[in-house]
């Protein structure tokens, strides 16, 4: 739920200090309060800036594998440890 993530980031930012987080994220304090409030709808650049300021890494992964679709990338051989980021390289055809 996007609203849950926005409010959660707002809670963390308020606990650290909105002025400091806003400065590090490259937005004004007022804009940060507005973006991370209950009615906020921040731009992706704002969310990424706030995440970086908070030391949080946001990642994306497919929600559901689609049957019959081949991946255009495959994981590099040595990077398959559970919980570690994997470097992807193009699949060889």
Coordinates of N, CA and C in Angstrom, one line a residue, residues 1-14 18 32-43 46-47 50 54:
X1 N 0.8 -1.2 0.0 CA 0.0 0.0 0.0 C 0.9 1.2 0.0
X2 N 0.8 2.1 -1.0 CA 1.7 3.3 -1.1 C 1.5 4.2 0.1
X3 N 0.3 4.4 0.5 CA 0.0 5.3 1.7 C 0.7 4.8 2.9
X4 N 0.7 3.5 3.2 CA 1.4 2.9 4.3 C 2.9 3.2 4.3
X5 N 3.5 3.1 3.1 CA 5.0 3.3 3.0 C 5.2 4.8 3.2
X6 N 4.4 5.7 2.6 CA 4.6 7.1 2.8 C 4.5 7.5 4.2
X7 N 3.5 7.1 4.9 CA 3.3 7.4 6.3 C 4.4 6.8 7.2
X8 N 4.9 5.6 6.9 CA 6.0 5.0 7.6 C 7.2 5.8 7.5
X9 N 7.6 6.2 6.2 CA 8.7 7.0 6.0 C 8.6 8.4 6.8
X10 N 7.4 8.9 6.8 CA 7.2 10.2 7.5 C 7.4 10.0 9.0
X11 N 7.0 8.9 9.6 CA 7.2 8.6 11.0 C 8.7 8.5 11.3
X12 N 9.4 7.8 10.5 CA 10.8 7.7 10.7 C 11.5 9.0 10.5
X13 N 11.1 9.8 9.5 CA 11.7 11.1 9.3 C 11.5 12.0 10.5
X14 N 10.3 12.0 11.0 CA 9.9 12.8 12.2 C 10.7 12.4 13.4
X18 N 12.7 16.3 10.9 CA 12.3 16.6 9.5 C 13.3 17.6 8.9
X32 N 8.3 18.4 2.7 CA 8.5 17.1 3.3 C 7.3 16.7 4.1
X33 N 6.8 17.6 5.0 CA 5.7 17.3 5.8 C 4.4 17.1 5.0
X34 N 4.3 17.8 3.9 CA 3.1 17.7 3.0 C 3.2 16.3 2.3
X35 N 4.4 16.0 1.7 CA 4.6 14.8 1.0 C 4.4 13.5 1.8
X36 N 4.9 13.6 3.0 CA 4.9 12.4 3.9 C 3.7 12.3 4.9
X37 N 2.8 13.2 4.7 CA 1.6 13.2 5.6 C 0.6 12.2 5.1
X38 N -0.5 12.1 5.9 CA -1.6 11.1 5.6 C -2.2 11.3 4.2
X39 N -2.3 12.6 3.7 CA -2.8 12.9 2.4 C -1.8 13.1 1.4
X40 N -0.5 12.8 1.7 CA 0.6 13.1 0.8 C 0.6 12.1 -0.4
X41 N 1.2 12.6 -1.5 CA 1.4 11.8 -2.7 C 2.7 12.2 -3.3
X42 N 3.8 11.8 -2.6 CA 5.1 12.3 -3.0 C 5.6 11.8 -4.4
X43 N 6.4 12.6 -5.0 CA 7.0 12.1 -6.3 C 8.0 11.1 -6.0
X46 N 11.2 12.4 -4.6 CA 11.1 12.8 -3.2 C 11.3 11.5 -2.3
X47 N 10.6 10.4 -2.7 CA 10.7 9.2 -1.9 C 12.1 8.6 -1.9
X50 N 14.3 10.8 0.3 CA 14.1 10.6 1.7 C 14.7 9.2 2.1
X54 N 17.5 8.6 5.0 CA 17.2 7.8 6.1 C 18.1 6.5 6.1

